[in-house]
Each structure stands twice: as C-alpha cells, then as structure tokens.
PDB file of C-alpha atoms and ligand atoms in Angstrom:
ATOM      1  CA  MET A 242       0.012   0.002  -0.008  1.00 37.00           C
ATOM      2  CA  ILE A 243       1.457   3.251  -1.157  1.00 50.00           C
ATOM      3  CA  TYR A 244      -0.855   5.737   0.556  1.00 49.00           C
ATOM      4  CA  PRO A 245      -2.394   5.776   3.975  1.00 47.00           C
ATOM      5  CA  ASP A 246      -6.079   4.695   3.426  1.00 42.00           C
ATOM      6  CA  GLU A 247      -7.783   8.022   3.786  1.00 46.00           C
ATOM      7  CA  CYS A 248      -5.329   9.687   1.406  1.00 45.00           C
ATOM      8  CA  LYS A 249      -5.996   7.831  -1.807  1.00 47.00           C
ATOM      9  CA  LEU A 250      -6.220  10.266  -4.653  1.00 51.00           C
ATOM     10  CA  CYS A 251      -8.155   9.707  -7.848  1.00 44.00           C
ATOM     11  CA  GLU A 252      -6.413  12.362  -9.887  1.00 57.00           C
ATOM     12  CA  ASN A 253      -2.802  12.938 -10.716  1.00 68.00           C
ATOM     13  CA  LEU A 254      -2.364  16.076  -8.721  1.00 84.00           C
ATOM     14  CA  ILE A 255       0.831  15.533  -6.826  1.00 92.00           C
ATOM     15  CA  ILE A 256       4.092  17.251  -7.640  1.00 96.00           C
ATOM     16  CA  ASP A 257       6.893  16.446  -5.205  1.00 97.00           C
ATOM     17  CA  THR A 258       9.332  19.335  -5.676  1.00 98.00           C
ATOM     18  CA  HIS A 259      12.126  17.910  -3.567  1.00 98.00           C
ATOM     19  CA  ALA A 260      13.163  14.255  -3.361  1.00 98.00           C
ATOM     20  CA  HIS A 261      16.437  12.257  -3.440  1.00 98.00           C
ATOM     21  CA  TYR A 262      15.609   9.115  -5.403  1.00 98.00           C
ATOM     22  CA  ASP A 263      19.276   8.469  -6.130  1.00 98.00           C
ATOM     23  CA  ASP A 264      19.761   7.807  -2.395  1.00 98.00           C
ATOM     24  CA  GLU A 265      21.020   4.257  -1.615  1.00 97.00           C
ATOM     25  CA  LYS A 266      18.131   3.808   0.809  1.00 97.00           C
ATOM     26  CA  PHE A 267      15.977   3.246  -2.299  1.00 97.00           C
ATOM     27  CA  ASP A 268      18.288   0.562  -3.689  1.00 97.00           C
ATOM     28  CA  GLY A 269      16.311  -2.591  -4.432  1.00 96.00           C
ATOM     29  CA  VAL A 270      12.884  -0.906  -4.359  1.00 96.00           C
ATOM     30  CA  ARG A 271      13.462   2.258  -6.491  1.00 97.00           C
ATOM     31  CA  ASP A 272      11.987   1.260  -9.818  1.00 97.00           C
ATOM     32  CA  GLU A 273       9.032  -0.603  -8.445  1.00 97.00           C
ATOM     33  CA  LEU A 274       8.276   2.269  -6.056  1.00 97.00           C
ATOM     34  CA  LEU A 275       8.517   4.995  -8.700  1.00 97.00           C
ATOM     35  CA  ILE A 276       6.217   3.135 -11.103  1.00 96.00           C
ATOM     36  CA  GLU A 277       3.691   2.494  -8.337  1.00 94.00           C
ATOM     37  CA  LEU A 278       3.754   6.140  -7.201  1.00 95.00           C
ATOM     38  CA  HIS A 279       3.174   7.388 -10.719  1.00 94.00           C
ATOM     39  CA  LYS A 280       0.181   5.047 -11.115  1.00 91.00           C
ATOM     40  CA  ASN A 281      -1.285   6.342  -7.841  1.00 88.00           C
ATOM     41  CA  GLY A 282      -1.421  10.107  -8.132  1.00 88.00           C
ATOM     42  CA  VAL A 283       2.188  11.322  -8.225  1.00 94.00           C
ATOM     43  CA  ASP A 284       2.279  13.263 -11.458  1.00 94.00           C
ATOM     44  CA  LYS A 285       5.808  14.760 -11.333  1.00 97.00           C
ATOM     45  CA  ILE A 286       8.869  14.511  -9.131  1.00 98.00           C
ATOM     46  CA  ILE A 287      11.943  16.732  -8.948  1.00 98.00           C
ATOM     47  CA  THR A 288      14.814  14.696  -7.600  1.00 98.00           C
ATOM     48  CA  CYS A 289      17.771  16.642  -6.271  1.00 98.00           C
ATOM     49  CA  ALA A 290      21.446  15.790  -6.452  1.00 98.00           C
ATOM     50  CA  VAL A 291      23.976  16.480  -3.727  1.00 98.00           C
ATOM     51  CA  ASP A 292      27.284  16.222  -5.644  1.00 98.00           C
ATOM     52  CA  GLY A 293      28.638  15.190  -9.109  1.00 97.00           C
ATOM     53  CA  ILE A 294      28.170  11.393  -8.743  1.00 97.00           C
ATOM     54  CA  SER A 295      24.673  11.920  -7.315  1.00 98.00           C
ATOM     55  CA  ALA A 296      23.922  14.276 -10.242  1.00 98.00           C
ATOM     56  CA  GLU A 297      24.858  11.613 -12.797  1.00 98.00           C
ATOM     57  CA  LYS A 298      22.474   9.135 -11.077  1.00 98.00           C
ATOM     58  CA  THR A 299      19.759  11.761 -10.783  1.00 98.00           C
ATOM     59  CA  LEU A 300      19.975  12.649 -14.482  1.00 98.00           C
ATOM     60  CA  SER A 301      19.805   8.978 -15.471  1.00 98.00           C
ATOM     61  CA  LEU A 302      16.621   8.584 -13.418  1.00 98.00           C
ATOM     62  CA  ALA A 303      15.198  11.608 -15.242  1.00 98.00           C
ATOM     63  CA  GLU A 304      16.158   9.999 -18.553  1.00 98.00           C
ATOM     64  CA  ASN A 305      14.451   6.730 -17.634  1.00 98.00           C
ATOM     65  CA  TYR A 306      11.195   8.261 -16.431  1.00 98.00           C
ATOM     66  CA  ASP A 307       9.214  10.986 -18.232  1.00 97.00           C
ATOM     67  CA  PHE A 308       7.662  12.209 -14.997  1.00 97.00           C
ATOM     68  CA  ILE A 309      10.996  12.689 -13.203  1.00 98.00           C
ATOM     69  CA  TYR A 310      12.962  15.934 -13.460  1.00 98.00           C
ATOM     70  CA  ALA A 311      16.400  16.625 -12.067  1.00 98.00           C
ATOM     71  CA  ALA A 312      18.145  19.362 -10.084  1.00 98.00           C
ATOM     72  CA  VAL A 313      21.942  19.322 -10.021  1.00 98.00           C
ATOM     73  CA  GLY A 314      24.179  20.903  -7.446  1.00 98.00           C
ATOM     74  CA  ILE A 315      26.671  20.569  -4.599  1.00 98.00           C
ATOM     75  CA  HIS A 316      25.054  20.231  -1.150  1.00 98.00           C
ATOM     76  CA  PRO A 317      26.919  21.937   1.714  1.00 97.00           C
ATOM     77  CA  GLU A 318      27.395  18.544   3.448  1.00 95.00           C
ATOM     78  CA  ASN A 319      29.008  17.114   0.316  1.00 95.00           C
ATOM     79  CA  LEU A 320      31.940  19.471  -0.192  1.00 95.00           C
ATOM     80  CA  GLU A 321      34.458  16.663   0.346  1.00 93.00           C
ATOM     81  CA  SER A 322      33.261  15.208  -3.009  1.00 94.00           C
ATOM     82  CA  LYS A 323      35.387  17.923  -4.656  1.00 92.00           C
ATOM     83  CA  THR A 324      32.747  18.350  -7.346  1.00 96.00           C
ATOM     84  CA  THR A 325      33.451  21.618  -9.170  1.00 97.00           C
ATOM     85  CA  VAL A 326      30.978  24.261 -10.207  1.00 97.00           C
ATOM     86  CA  ASP A 327      32.180  23.707 -13.770  1.00 97.00           C
ATOM     87  CA  GLU A 328      31.026  20.098 -13.565  1.00 98.00           C
ATOM     88  CA  ILE A 329      27.655  21.327 -12.320  1.00 98.00           C
ATOM     89  CA  ARG A 330      27.511  23.758 -15.256  1.00 98.00           C
ATOM     90  CA  ARG A 331      28.095  20.867 -17.701  1.00 98.00           C
ATOM     91  CA  LEU A 332      25.504  18.604 -15.992  1.00 98.00           C
ATOM     92  CA  ALA A 333      22.931  21.422 -15.859  1.00 98.00           C
ATOM     93  CA  SER A 334      22.812  21.581 -19.656  1.00 98.00           C
ATOM     94  CA  HIS A 335      20.855  18.278 -19.672  1.00 98.00           C
ATOM     95  CA  LYS A 336      17.339  18.817 -21.033  1.00 97.00           C
ATOM     96  CA  LYS A 337      15.672  17.274 -17.943  1.00 98.00           C
ATOM     97  CA  CYS A 338      17.592  19.543 -15.509  1.00 98.00           C
ATOM     98  CA  VAL A 339      15.113  22.116 -14.176  1.00 98.00           C
ATOM     99  CA  ALA A 340      17.047  23.681 -11.286  1.00 98.00           C
ATOM    100  CA  ILE A 341      20.365  24.091  -9.509  1.00 98.00           C
ATOM    101  CA  GLY A 342      20.108  22.219  -6.241  1.00 96.00           C
ATOM    102  CA  GLU A 343      20.405  21.111  -3.646  1.00 98.00           C
ATOM    103  CA  ILE A 344      22.704  23.960  -2.648  1.00 98.00           C
ATOM    104  CA  GLY A 345      23.025  26.149   0.418  1.00 98.00           C
ATOM    105  CA  LEU A 346      24.504  26.407   3.883  1.00 97.00           C
ATOM    106  CA  ASP A 347      24.466  23.985   6.801  1.00 96.00           C
ATOM    107  CA  TYR A 348      26.030  25.100  10.086  1.00 95.00           C
ATOM    108  CA  TYR A 349      24.274  22.382  12.088  1.00 92.00           C
ATOM    109  CA  TRP A 350      26.699  19.577  11.194  1.00 85.00           C
ATOM    110  CA  THR A 351      29.761  21.726  10.973  1.00 82.00           C
ATOM    111  CA  ASP A 352      30.556  25.409  10.921  1.00 80.00           C
ATOM    112  CA  ASP A 353      34.339  25.226  10.696  1.00 91.00           C
ATOM    113  CA  ASN A 354      34.177  25.545   6.910  1.00 94.00           C
ATOM    114  CA  LYS A 355      31.764  28.492   6.704  1.00 96.00           C
ATOM    115  CA  ASP A 356      33.874  30.376   4.166  1.00 96.00           C
ATOM    116  CA  LEU A 357      34.096  27.412   1.793  1.00 97.00           C
ATOM    117  CA  GLN A 358      30.361  26.705   2.187  1.00 97.00           C
ATOM    118  CA  LYS A 359      29.535  30.300   1.334  1.00 98.00           C
ATOM    119  CA  GLU A 360      31.867  30.360  -1.647  1.00 98.00           C
ATOM    120  CA  VAL A 361      30.429  27.145  -3.134  1.00 98.00           C
ATOM    121  CA  PHE A 362      26.859  28.250  -2.504  1.00 98.00           C
ATOM    122  CA  GLU A 363      27.342  31.721  -3.946  1.00 98.00           C
ATOM    123  CA  SER A 364      29.087  30.480  -7.096  1.00 98.00           C
ATOM    124  CA  GLN A 365      26.178  28.097  -7.735  1.00 98.00           C
ATOM    125  CA  VAL A 366      23.636  30.854  -7.273  1.00 98.00           C
ATOM    126  CA  ILE A 367      25.534  32.909  -9.809  1.00 98.00           C
ATOM    127  CA  LEU A 368      25.567  29.883 -12.143  1.00 98.00           C
ATOM    128  CA  ALA A 369      21.768  29.507 -11.779  1.00 98.00           C
ATOM    129  CA  ASN A 370      21.272  33.147 -12.703  1.00 98.00           C
ATOM    130  CA  GLU A 371      23.514  32.752 -15.734  1.00 98.00           C
ATOM    131  CA  LEU A 372      21.597  29.684 -16.911  1.00 98.00           C
ATOM    132  CA  ASP A 373      18.242  31.244 -16.011  1.00 98.00           C
ATOM    133  CA  LEU A 374      17.396  28.274 -13.755  1.00 98.00           C
ATOM    134  CA  PRO A 375      15.791  28.417 -10.286  1.00 98.00           C
ATOM    135  CA  VAL A 376      17.764  27.397  -7.175  1.00 98.00           C
ATOM    136  CA  ILE A 377      16.700  24.836  -4.571  1.00 98.00           C
ATOM    137  CA  VAL A 378      18.193  26.082  -1.314  1.00 98.00           C
ATOM    138  CA  HIS A 379      19.076  24.213   1.908  1.00 97.00           C
ATOM    139  CA  ASP A 380      19.479  26.420   4.983  1.00 96.00           C
ATOM    140  CA  ARG A 381      20.101  24.795   8.331  1.00 94.00           C
ATOM    141  CA  GLU A 382      21.083  27.077  11.192  1.00 93.00           C
ATOM    142  CA  ALA A 383      22.504  29.505   8.670  1.00 95.00           C
ATOM    143  CA  HIS A 384      19.569  31.898   8.179  1.00 93.00           C
ATOM    144  CA  SER A 385      21.397  35.219   8.078  1.00 94.00           C
ATOM    145  CA  ASP A 386      24.235  34.149   5.764  1.00 97.00           C
ATOM    146  CA  THR A 387      21.740  32.368   3.435  1.00 97.00           C
ATOM    147  CA  LEU A 388      19.598  35.439   3.273  1.00 96.00           C
ATOM    148  CA  GLU A 389      22.591  37.672   2.608  1.00 98.00           C
ATOM    149  CA  ILE A 390      23.650  35.690  -0.445  1.00 98.00           C
ATOM    150  CA  LEU A 391      20.067  35.438  -1.759  1.00 98.00           C
ATOM    151  CA  LYS A 392      19.579  39.197  -1.361  1.00 98.00           C
ATOM    152  CA  LYS A 393      22.823  39.907  -3.156  1.00 98.00           C
ATOM    153  CA  HIS A 394      22.028  37.814  -6.250  1.00 98.00           C
ATOM    154  CA  LYS A 395      18.216  37.602  -6.223  1.00 98.00           C
ATOM    155  CA  PRO A 396      17.863  34.221  -7.903  1.00 98.00           C
ATOM    156  CA  LYS A 397      14.483  32.684  -8.619  1.00 98.00           C
ATOM    157  CA  GLY A 398      13.865  29.566  -6.592  1.00 98.00           C
ATOM    158  CA  VAL A 399      12.730  27.973  -3.361  1.00 98.00           C
ATOM    159  CA  LEU A 400      13.932  27.818   0.220  1.00 98.00           C
ATOM    160  CA  HIS A 401      13.327  24.148   0.853  1.00 96.00           C
ATOM    161  CA  CYS A 402      12.255  22.515   4.148  1.00 92.00           C
ATOM    162  CA  PHE A 403      11.752  25.973   5.523  1.00 90.00           C
ATOM    163  CA  SER A 404      12.732  26.197   9.180  1.00 80.00           C
ATOM    164  CA  GLY A 405      12.993  29.934   9.771  1.00 83.00           C
ATOM    165  CA  SER A 406      10.735  32.480  11.394  1.00 89.00           C
ATOM    166  CA  ARG A 407       7.695  34.231   9.962  1.00 92.00           C
ATOM    167  CA  GLU A 408       9.890  37.319   9.414  1.00 93.00           C
ATOM    168  CA  MET A 409      12.401  35.291   7.415  1.00 92.00           C
ATOM    169  CA  ALA A 410       9.607  33.771   5.334  1.00 95.00           C
ATOM    170  CA  GLN A 411       8.421  37.290   4.533  1.00 95.00           C
ATOM    171  CA  GLU A 412      11.964  38.291   3.431  1.00 95.00           C
ATOM    172  CA  ILE A 413      12.079  35.275   1.093  1.00 96.00           C
ATOM    173  CA  ILE A 414       8.668  36.176  -0.342  1.00 97.00           C
ATOM    174  CA  LYS A 415       9.837  39.765  -0.916  1.00 97.00           C
ATOM    175  CA  LEU A 416      12.757  38.356  -2.959  1.00 97.00           C
ATOM    176  CA  GLY A 417      10.175  36.650  -5.202  1.00 97.00           C
ATOM    177  CA  MET A 418      11.121  33.165  -3.956  1.00 98.00           C
ATOM    178  CA  TYR A 419       8.982  30.264  -2.796  1.00 98.00           C
ATOM    179  CA  ILE A 420       8.735  28.434   0.540  1.00 97.00           C
ATOM    180  CA  GLY A 421       9.052  24.638   0.451  1.00 97.00           C
ATOM    181  CA  VAL A 422       7.049  22.746   3.094  1.00 97.00           C
ATOM    182  CA  GLY A 423       7.594  19.079   3.863  1.00 96.00           C
ATOM    183  CA  GLY A 424       6.851  16.487   6.495  1.00 95.00           C
ATOM    184  CA  VAL A 425       8.303  18.555   9.328  1.00 94.00           C
ATOM    185  CA  VAL A 426       5.010  20.551   9.388  1.00 94.00           C
ATOM    186  CA  THR A 427       3.341  17.409  10.828  1.00 94.00           C
ATOM    187  CA  PHE A 428       5.876  17.012  13.662  1.00 93.00           C
ATOM    188  CA  LYS A 429       4.621  17.816  17.130  1.00 88.00           C
ATOM    189  CA  ASN A 430       7.554  20.155  17.771  1.00 87.00           C
ATOM    190  CA  ALA A 431       7.003  22.224  14.610  1.00 86.00           C
ATOM    191  CA  ARG A 432       5.385  25.003  16.614  1.00 86.00           C
ATOM    192  CA  LYS A 433       6.453  27.860  14.344  1.00 88.00           C
ATOM    193  CA  MET A 434       5.124  26.288  11.147  1.00 91.00           C
ATOM    194  CA  PRO A 435       1.404  27.228  11.384  1.00 93.00           C
ATOM    195  CA  GLU A 436       2.395  30.842  11.927  1.00 93.00           C
ATOM    196  CA  VAL A 437       4.805  30.733   8.966  1.00 94.00           C
ATOM    197  CA  ILE A 438       2.289  28.994   6.667  1.00 96.00           C
ATOM    198  CA  ASN A 439      -0.379  31.551   7.525  1.00 95.00           C
ATOM    199  CA  ALA A 440       2.043  34.338   6.657  1.00 94.00           C
ATOM    200  CA  VAL A 441       2.952  32.940   3.200  1.00 96.00           C
ATOM    201  CA  PRO A 442       0.627  33.697   0.284  1.00 96.00           C
ATOM    202  CA  ILE A 443      -0.637  30.395  -1.163  1.00 95.00           C
ATOM    203  CA  ASP A 444       0.857  31.240  -4.518  1.00 95.00           C
ATOM    204  CA  ARG A 445       4.324  30.977  -2.896  1.00 97.00           C
ATOM    205  CA  LEU A 446       3.979  27.572  -1.244  1.00 97.00           C
ATOM    206  CA  LEU A 447       5.519  24.380  -2.657  1.00 98.00           C
ATOM    207  CA  LEU A 448       4.976  20.818  -1.432  1.00 97.00           C
ATOM    208  CA  GLU A 449       7.945  18.508  -1.008  1.00 98.00           C
ATOM    209  CA  THR A 450       9.085  15.373   0.833  1.00 97.00           C
ATOM    210  CA  ASP A 451      12.934  15.405   0.970  1.00 97.00           C
ATOM    211  CA  CYS A 452      12.514  11.653   0.778  1.00 97.00           C
ATOM    212  CA  PRO A 453      14.000   9.226   1.830  1.00 97.00           C
ATOM    213  CA  TYR A 454      14.280  11.524   4.856  1.00 95.00           C
ATOM    214  CA  LEU A 455      11.731  13.430   6.977  1.00 94.00           C
ATOM    215  CA  ALA A 456       8.685  11.165   6.643  1.00 94.00           C
ATOM    216  CA  PRO A 457       5.627  12.904   8.079  1.00 94.00           C
ATOM    217  CA  GLU A 458       3.759  11.710  11.163  1.00 93.00           C
ATOM    218  CA  PRO A 459       2.686   8.963  11.845  1.00 93.00           C
ATOM    219  CA  TYR A 460       5.598   7.559   9.684  1.00 93.00           C
ATOM    220  CA  ARG A 461       8.343   9.704  11.238  1.00 93.00           C
ATOM    221  CA  GLY A 462      11.668   7.895  11.052  1.00 91.00           C
ATOM    222  CA  LYS A 463      10.484   5.454   8.358  1.00 94.00           C
ATOM    223  CA  LEU A 464      11.598   5.402   4.739  1.00 95.00           C
ATOM    224  CA  CYS A 465       9.805   8.356   3.191  1.00 97.00           C
ATOM    225  CA  HIS A 466       8.504   8.506  -0.405  1.00 97.00           C
ATOM    226  CA  SER A 467       6.478  10.960  -2.503  1.00 96.00           C
ATOM    227  CA  GLY A 468       3.148   9.261  -1.575  1.00 94.00           C
ATOM    228  CA  TYR A 469       3.460  10.544   1.978  1.00 95.00           C
ATOM    229  CA  ILE A 470       3.163  14.092   0.666  1.00 95.00           C
ATOM    230  CA  THR A 471      -0.594  13.622   1.120  1.00 93.00           C
ATOM    231  CA  LEU A 472      -0.136  13.886   4.897  1.00 95.00           C
ATOM    232  CA  THR A 473       1.826  17.127   4.513  1.00 95.00           C
ATOM    233  CA  ALA A 474      -0.853  18.577   2.240  1.00 95.00           C
ATOM    234  CA  GLN A 475      -3.550  17.499   4.753  1.00 94.00           C
ATOM    235  CA  LYS A 476      -1.761  19.329   7.575  1.00 95.00           C
ATOM    236  CA  ILE A 477      -1.380  22.498   5.500  1.00 96.00           C
ATOM    237  CA  ALA A 478      -5.036  22.255   4.549  1.00 95.00           C
ATOM    238  CA  GLU A 479      -6.011  22.109   8.227  1.00 95.00           C
ATOM    239  CA  ILE A 480      -3.834  25.126   9.048  1.00 96.00           C
ATOM    240  CA  LEU A 481      -5.276  27.198   6.197  1.00 95.00           C
ATOM    241  CA  GLY A 482      -8.881  25.964   6.452  1.00 94.00           C
ATOM    242  CA  ARG A 483      -8.812  24.699   2.848  1.00 92.00           C
ATOM    243  CA  THR A 484      -9.302  21.242   1.372  1.00 90.00           C
ATOM    244  CA  ARG A 485      -6.360  18.954   0.755  1.00 90.00           C
ATOM    245  CA  ASP A 486      -7.021  18.830  -2.995  1.00 87.00           C
ATOM    246  CA  ASP A 487      -7.143  22.600  -3.117  1.00 89.00           C
ATOM    247  CA  ILE A 488      -3.624  22.636  -1.582  1.00 93.00           C
ATOM    248  CA  PHE A 489      -2.497  20.117  -4.218  1.00 92.00           C
ATOM    249  CA  CYS A 490      -3.964  22.154  -7.065  1.00 90.00           C
ATOM    250  CA  ARG A 491      -2.593  25.501  -5.930  1.00 92.00           C
ATOM    251  CA  THR A 492       0.877  24.285  -5.090  1.00 95.00           C
ATOM    252  CA  ARG A 493       0.964  22.322  -8.321  1.00 93.00           C
ATOM    253  CA  GLU A 494       0.465  25.492 -10.322  1.00 93.00           C
ATOM    254  CA  ASN A 495       3.289  27.140  -8.378  1.00 96.00           C
ATOM    255  CA  ALA A 496       5.667  24.236  -9.078  1.00 97.00           C
ATOM    256  CA  LYS A 497       4.846  24.202 -12.813  1.00 96.00           C
ATOM    257  CA  LYS A 498       5.466  27.939 -12.984  1.00 97.00           C
ATOM    258  CA  LEU A 499       8.722  28.034 -11.044  1.00 98.00           C
ATOM    259  CA  PHE A 500      10.324  24.953 -12.634  1.00 98.00           C
ATOM    260  CA  ASN A 501       8.762  25.405 -16.063  1.00 97.00           C
ATOM    261  CA  LEU A 502       7.313  21.866 -15.981  1.00 95.00           C
TER     262      LEU A 502
HETATM  263 NI1  LIG B 268      17.061  17.520   0.325  1.00 59.95          NI
END
C-alpha cells in the first residue's frame, strides 16, 4: 500500500518538488516504487542531487522516467566530493535539468568551513542566474548568511524545508522566492510552522518530501517517499482551512510555474 487509506487520490495532482531518489536507501525498491507512485497520483517529481556522482544518477533517473525531473548541485554537506561548479555547469545543460540544487549552507553539522560553504553556495547561485534556472536552497542554522547571499544575487527559486521564522519567510517572499514545506510541518515540535504558513501567500507555497528523509507523522523515522506528501498537504489544509485537494492544485500550479514543468 502506497498511501495511507484516507489519502487515496483519484487524480494525478501531486508534484513532489524535492526528493532524493538516487539515495542508496531506495536501492532494491526504487523502480518498483517509482512506477507504483506514478500510477497512484504522483504526477511529477523533482529529484535533487547532492554532488557530481549523485547528479549523474539523478539525471539517469530523469532520462528513464518521463515524470521525473532533475536538479543538479553541490550540497553543503558534500563538499568533500570535490565536485566543481564547472562540472555542475556541464551537468545542468541536460534537457531534464530544471534547477540548480540542492545547494546552500548547513552550520548544524559543521561550521568550521563556513567560508568554503559560502563560496560554493554563492558560485552556484551565480551559475543558476547565468543559466536562467531556479535554485533549490538548503538552509540549516545559517539563516542570516543564506539570506545575505540570496539578497545579493536575487535568484528565482525555493527555500526548501523551511525552518525559519515568519519574518524570514516574509523576506524570502519579498525576494520573489517560494517556501518549500515538507513532512516537518506534521511533527509535534513544529510550533512555528502554522504561523509561517499563515504568513505565506498560497501562490508561494511548494509541497515537497525530501525523501527518503523526513517522513511525516505517523511515519516519522520510516523510509519516506512521495506518496506521503498527502499527509503534509492535509496538515497545511487544516492550518489554512482549505481542502487537501485545493492545496494540491494551488501548489501544483506554483511548481509548474517556477520549474517550467
Ligand atoms: Ni534535500
């Protein structure tokens, strides 16, 4: 069973704007799972790379499946891969590449390489602007440095798995960017999220999973996949007093517009 019972969809409404289907956690189940998801309501998936090797795998998934699109980039936790921005430039020319990502800053795991993180992030933002592609940005405990680089270069794109304050969300909106919301919104300790979601215009919200990580409640800690996005949409619907399918339809339009799907 792909979906929790009450979440079965009859229409292909779902766009998962942030997944990692190249991740080894999907080894052995990947193809079967992707085919099953696409048969059961998942219309499109953007799968994000974290370095050069991951980008090659991500692009080959996008080549194998019409409904899968790729983002290529160097994640701040993957700097030891030594992938260069020139390699990312080459990979980004693939016709199924729709964004530069996942890129950004992560001071949670380590902050002793802040300068290198900022340099790699900034050069990829500049690349995205040059190529006229959106960015998919990771920001963990690095809100002010992330915002500074985004304000300087004003890329189009999304701040994924948003974890900042309402004020930060408003700054991101002012820059013309989108807010990505995933399974974290269903976690009991996500106290700030209702306030953030209420402050973001619905035409700036995107749905995502970050699978195989961050499965929503009640599947927290389990292997996440794009089908669980129904639980995230349900939670957002409750917060905003809308229906779940309304959330799917509205965020779907946003995703199509931003990523030119
Ligand atoms: Ni991610």
